[in-house]
Amino acid sequence: MTPRVIDPRSTANATLTVAERTDLLVVGAGPAGLAAAIAAARHGMSVVLVDENPVAPETMGDDVPLHFGQRMSGAVRNRTAMTEAMLGAEPALADAMEAGVDVRLGTAAWGLYANGPSVGWLPGKVAGLTDGEASWMLGFKSAIVAAGRRDMGLAFPGWQLPGVMGATAAERLARLGALDVRRAVILGSSAEALLAAIAMRQAGVEVAAIVEQAPAPIGPAALLDQLAGVPVLTRHVIAAARGEAGGVTGAALARLDDDGRRIAGDPVTVGCDTAVLGIGAVPVIELLDAIGCRSVFSPARGGHVPDVDAAQMTTVPGIYAVGDCAGVWAAKSMDRAVAEAEGRRAAAHAAQAADASDGAHAPEEPAVDLSAYRLAWVRSAVVEAAPGFGAEAHVCQCEEVTAREILEVRPPRYLNWPHPLRNSTDLSALLGQGPPNADQVKRLTRAGMGLCQGRRCREQVAALLALGAGAGLGEVPLATFRAPVRPIPLGLAALPESPDMAEHWDVWFGIPGQFAGGWELEATQAPAAKP
Amino acid sequence: MSDDAADPADTTGASVIIVGGGATGLSAGWWLARAGVDVLVIDKGIVAWEASGRNGGGCTHAFSPLFREEQRLWPQMDELLGYPTEFSAGRIRIAMDAAQWDDAHRVVRYGERHGFQTEVLDAAQLRELVPLAGEAHGAYWHHFGGHANPHRTVQGYAWAMQDHGGRVLQHTTVHGFAVENGRVTAVETDRGRLGCDHLVLAAGPQTGKLAAALGVRVPVAAARAEMIVTEPLPLMPVGGADGNGLYGRQTLRGNLAYGGGPHEWLEECDGMGVPPRSSTPLMGNIAAHLIEMFPRARHARIIRSWAGVIENTPDGRPVIDRLPDPSNVVVATLSSIGFGLSPATGHAIQELVTDGACGFADLSTLCLSRFDGLEGDWAAQRGWQPVPTARSPAG
């Protein structure tokens, strides 16, 4: 057999520098990730557990990874103190260290990579990690992703003001004693919204009202009982966040009729310094989506979630999803044992050990139709936003794209496009025979292409496309996630290249004659010699 | 096409059917529609989706026989299409060492051959025009060429083609062709048989498979290549600046979008499917090249990396040719360099369809017959094959 020829400029000749290796990487030190890490260590695996918290204050200021809305207190500037606060709030972190888990706080996983149908050059599965000082690749045999949840955005007028923040962000800051809020209005009444309200009250925040567009609160009665005394305004929607540059000073609330349509009339303004986005707790699937795990739309699990088997393994072998990123539902949000059991099940499978944990918890029957519920919020608060509240809100705050611009597929405003469009380029003309495609709309309008990487607008854009196409949320594929799933400075991301790669680096394919002038070639010359 | 026009899915065919809704196919469709031809573009997914929308956006291909037409058309494209392309004129090529400097001179020479000028920049001029650049070995400022936004341009072709009465049929898979008396008479699709007088194959990596269904060999191999993009930075006076082993540009929004370095050869495309467009940690290597060239951008944050799947012919040059048999078929593969040339390519294809030959450029170096007699294992001879799985230990 003749020896195999290698194209020296291809990845067949590239070597990846892997700084360290472990049996198991766990991403996220919440209940599920901690349970997984501790169980795996006890099964004899080497385990690295990373959690990006405490996040650098500048990063939090960009609403990465959660919608913090500038409501962090000065405490976040002291990362050592924040680390201590994390350890104090989560005793299982000490248990993990005790069990031999290599716990790394302040370390983010920005990418997971594996060989697959179009990638064959990697030396096994690898993760890109950064601690803000450096970035490196960690090789692993299995990864358990416990990346948690974040909050669906809602582009009502004024939502860009400091003081509009996510429920998950509020709950986290409250637990760490780093929340700078005095009086809050909660938008939404899901279990996660109510849990945030409870945590905020425990942190000394006055909860002025819970606002719900649905005819009744959707969260568990047990949680509502804990919030006794807080007005629950059903069939209401936020018309605008009032305020100035310093932040929110009030929430203007509009009444809805029995069909969920706005009732004309002056909205009532509730004084507050914070409006909490609690309309949708979204599983954080970005690392999983970027590595190619199949996801499915599951209303019972909070939206788009990875397709996992009984051992919590995704469709990419050796990659598991546990905790909120594998599905958010009320019973799981209220009892950490549910997430912990998922973590232990994944760890046992990764360790090829007998599973000592209890069986899988299935989500309860959803309290509402998740698609209809989220679409109703977007329709009443964004699409039907009444004029008179100032400029139209930007659904995508990074790239400043409004709902109208998304639905009409307008070129971004930095182009100052002078000509009236001759064609009907609205959504229906664009879609033709297929389902709405969020990626296509993203590339044309730039919605979701900014620094926050679409974390604030992705679900809203999908909802707008669904409303525009008369479809359900499940029919609109979510816009794709790409590594790095956290913004990383070029200088930090830069990887040294192997000598082979350096020697043969080429701007393009390096095919002899590819860039030769046509006049320098004979029309009938033989095909170029092999490289 | 107005909103109340008949559903394109109800069509029974068109005078010209183009298979492939990328830069090449849609530009050809637009040129044909402008010429009053009844044209239908079929795509297996959505238009402007694959490599056509995932490239560096360069519009400076001095080596190509279509260069003059490329240069003539780009400055007018916004006006001609009626949609924004984000075309910006001029390119700066930065060389970090003597070898890069020598290599860069080729484009200077080629440009001069066509009467285009290039200026050598000193350090102060480079700093003024490309403030993110640092100390360089040298830099050329080509007063020709430029860059544009691939997503926007290719979608613009589709919309402009529809404005002229052309039609697009998305999410439609081609299974084969009906051939009678040496002419293709219909395209067989999962939506049924679509009749045609002429056929254009411009389906990127799938072009080889489609041509094979006509008994014609178009040798192409598919590969995956990666790019990165940063957050927006203040606009530089000249955004079309690259070099140091990278191609790319600063977009008009301010993002740095660059690619280069190793590509990955893929298995021959099975059927009409496209392999996943996964990106890999090459992101870090591209970043390293970028901050060598733009040291003042080292704090700019990468917000995405991505990959595109593109095809190459054995000599890396396009095939744009009207076949002798079947006689009403034009085949076009741009061999991994399709976007920038697309305004000119579409024009050439239109003339090949309507006139039988291209009147404004000599396409003889792009003929398919140059591969007659090519060995069957040409790809293996070049190492244009997937990485052996032996390199990929389990775990």
Short mmCIF file of N, CA and C in Angstrom, two decimals, chain A residues 149 151 167-168 171 186-200 210 212 216-224 226-227 276-281 300 324 328-335 364-368 370 373-374:
data_model
loop_
_atom_site.label_atom_id
_atom_site.label_comp_id
_atom_site.label_asym_id
_atom_site.label_seq_id
_atom_site.Cartn_x
_atom_site.Cartn_y
_atom_site.Cartn_z
N ARG A 149 -29.47 28.18 34.42
CA ARG A 149 -30.50 28.86 33.64
C ARG A 149 -30.23 30.35 33.61
N ASP A 151 -32.41 34.26 32.07
CA ASP A 151 -33.77 34.80 31.99
C ASP A 151 -34.08 35.34 30.61
N ALA A 167 -34.47 37.51 36.75
CA ALA A 167 -34.80 36.89 38.04
C ALA A 167 -33.65 36.02 38.54
N THR A 168 -33.02 35.29 37.63
CA THR A 168 -31.91 34.43 38.04
C THR A 168 -30.75 35.27 38.56
N GLU A 171 -31.73 36.62 42.02
CA GLU A 171 -31.67 35.60 43.07
C GLU A 171 -30.21 35.31 43.44
N ILE A 186 -41.91 42.49 40.11
CA ILE A 186 -41.57 41.22 39.48
C ILE A 186 -42.48 41.01 38.27
N LEU A 187 -41.87 40.74 37.12
CA LEU A 187 -42.64 40.47 35.90
C LEU A 187 -42.69 38.96 35.70
N GLY A 188 -43.92 38.42 35.81
CA GLY A 188 -44.06 36.97 35.68
C GLY A 188 -44.27 36.34 37.04
N SER A 189 -44.92 35.18 37.04
CA SER A 189 -45.26 34.54 38.31
C SER A 189 -44.91 33.06 38.31
N SER A 190 -43.92 32.70 37.49
CA SER A 190 -43.48 31.30 37.48
C SER A 190 -42.80 30.99 38.81
N ALA A 191 -42.52 29.71 39.04
CA ALA A 191 -41.82 29.29 40.25
C ALA A 191 -40.50 30.05 40.38
N GLU A 192 -39.79 30.20 39.26
CA GLU A 192 -38.48 30.85 39.31
C GLU A 192 -38.61 32.33 39.63
N ALA A 193 -39.67 32.97 39.09
CA ALA A 193 -39.90 34.39 39.40
C ALA A 193 -40.21 34.54 40.89
N LEU A 194 -41.05 33.63 41.40
CA LEU A 194 -41.44 33.73 42.81
C LEU A 194 -40.26 33.42 43.72
N LEU A 195 -39.43 32.46 43.35
CA LEU A 195 -38.25 32.15 44.15
C LEU A 195 -37.30 33.35 44.21
N ALA A 196 -37.17 34.05 43.07
CA ALA A 196 -36.34 35.25 43.07
C ALA A 196 -36.93 36.29 44.02
N ALA A 197 -38.26 36.44 43.95
CA ALA A 197 -38.92 37.43 44.82
C ALA A 197 -38.68 37.08 46.29
N ILE A 198 -38.77 35.80 46.60
CA ILE A 198 -38.57 35.37 48.00
C ILE A 198 -37.13 35.66 48.43
N ALA A 199 -36.17 35.31 47.56
CA ALA A 199 -34.77 35.55 47.90
C ALA A 199 -34.50 37.05 48.06
N MET A 200 -35.13 37.85 47.22
CA MET A 200 -34.93 39.29 47.31
C MET A 200 -35.51 39.83 48.62
N ILE A 210 -46.26 41.78 41.91
CA ILE A 210 -45.99 40.74 40.93
C ILE A 210 -46.95 40.97 39.78
N GLU A 212 -48.54 39.87 36.12
CA GLU A 212 -48.74 38.66 35.31
C GLU A 212 -49.76 38.95 34.21
N ALA A 216 -54.25 34.24 35.88
CA ALA A 216 -53.97 33.81 37.25
C ALA A 216 -52.47 33.56 37.36
N PRO A 217 -51.91 33.65 38.56
CA PRO A 217 -50.49 33.33 38.71
C PRO A 217 -50.22 31.89 38.29
N ILE A 218 -49.03 31.66 37.71
CA ILE A 218 -48.76 30.31 37.18
C ILE A 218 -47.85 29.50 38.11
N GLY A 219 -47.30 30.14 39.14
CA GLY A 219 -46.37 29.44 40.02
C GLY A 219 -47.10 28.69 41.12
N PRO A 220 -46.37 27.83 41.84
CA PRO A 220 -46.98 27.01 42.89
C PRO A 220 -47.56 27.86 44.03
N ALA A 221 -48.70 27.41 44.55
CA ALA A 221 -49.36 28.13 45.64
C ALA A 221 -48.46 28.24 46.86
N ALA A 222 -47.63 27.21 47.10
CA ALA A 222 -46.76 27.22 48.27
C ALA A 222 -45.82 28.42 48.24
N LEU A 223 -45.35 28.76 47.05
CA LEU A 223 -44.45 29.92 46.94
C LEU A 223 -45.23 31.22 47.06
N LEU A 224 -46.42 31.25 46.47
CA LEU A 224 -47.26 32.46 46.59
C LEU A 224 -47.57 32.72 48.06
N GLN A 226 -45.71 32.18 50.54
CA GLN A 226 -44.56 32.82 51.19
C GLN A 226 -44.46 34.30 50.85
N LEU A 227 -45.18 34.71 49.82
CA LEU A 227 -45.15 36.12 49.41
C LEU A 227 -46.45 36.82 49.79
N VAL A 276 -37.95 43.09 37.53
CA VAL A 276 -37.29 41.78 37.44
C VAL A 276 -37.95 40.95 36.35
N LEU A 277 -37.14 40.51 35.38
CA LEU A 277 -37.63 39.69 34.27
C LEU A 277 -37.79 38.25 34.74
N GLY A 278 -39.03 37.86 34.96
CA GLY A 278 -39.30 36.50 35.43
C GLY A 278 -40.27 35.78 34.53
N ILE A 279 -40.29 36.15 33.27
CA ILE A 279 -41.31 35.58 32.38
C ILE A 279 -40.88 34.26 31.76
N GLY A 280 -39.58 33.97 31.84
CA GLY A 280 -39.14 32.70 31.27
C GLY A 280 -37.75 32.35 31.77
N ALA A 281 -37.64 31.27 32.52
CA ALA A 281 -36.33 30.77 32.94
C ALA A 281 -35.83 29.84 31.83
N ALA A 300 -42.39 21.29 28.89
CA ALA A 300 -42.34 20.86 30.29
C ALA A 300 -40.98 21.15 30.92
N ASP A 324 -30.49 22.62 35.79
CA ASP A 324 -31.39 23.49 35.04
C ASP A 324 -31.11 23.51 33.54
N VAL A 328 -35.85 23.11 33.05
CA VAL A 328 -36.29 23.88 34.22
C VAL A 328 -37.75 23.58 34.45
N TRP A 329 -38.08 23.11 35.64
CA TRP A 329 -39.50 22.98 36.02
C TRP A 329 -39.63 23.24 37.50
N ALA A 330 -40.86 23.51 37.93
CA ALA A 330 -41.07 24.07 39.27
C ALA A 330 -40.51 23.16 40.36
N ALA A 331 -40.78 21.86 40.27
CA ALA A 331 -40.35 20.97 41.35
C ALA A 331 -38.83 20.95 41.46
N LYS A 332 -38.16 21.05 40.32
CA LYS A 332 -36.69 21.08 40.34
C LYS A 332 -36.20 22.40 40.92
N SER A 333 -36.86 23.48 40.55
CA SER A 333 -36.43 24.78 41.07
C SER A 333 -36.62 24.87 42.58
N MET A 334 -37.62 24.13 43.09
CA MET A 334 -37.95 24.24 44.51
C MET A 334 -37.19 23.25 45.39
N ASP A 335 -36.64 22.20 44.77
CA ASP A 335 -35.97 21.18 45.58
C ASP A 335 -34.67 20.76 44.90
N GLU A 364 -43.14 17.92 36.12
CA GLU A 364 -44.58 17.88 36.33
C GLU A 364 -45.29 18.40 35.07
N GLU A 365 -46.56 18.18 35.00
CA GLU A 365 -47.37 18.74 33.93
C GLU A 365 -47.24 20.26 33.99
N PRO A 366 -46.86 20.93 32.89
CA PRO A 366 -46.69 22.39 32.98
C PRO A 366 -47.98 23.09 33.39
N ALA A 367 -47.82 24.16 34.18
CA ALA A 367 -48.99 24.91 34.65
C ALA A 367 -49.66 25.65 33.50
N VAL A 368 -48.87 26.05 32.51
CA VAL A 368 -49.42 26.77 31.36
C VAL A 368 -48.77 26.23 30.10
N LEU A 370 -46.36 26.74 27.62
CA LEU A 370 -45.18 27.60 27.67
C LEU A 370 -45.07 28.51 26.44
N TYR A 373 -47.74 31.16 26.60
CA TYR A 373 -47.47 32.09 27.70
C TYR A 373 -46.39 33.10 27.31
N ARG A 374 -45.28 32.62 26.76
CA ARG A 374 -44.20 33.55 26.41
C ARG A 374 -44.59 34.43 25.23
#
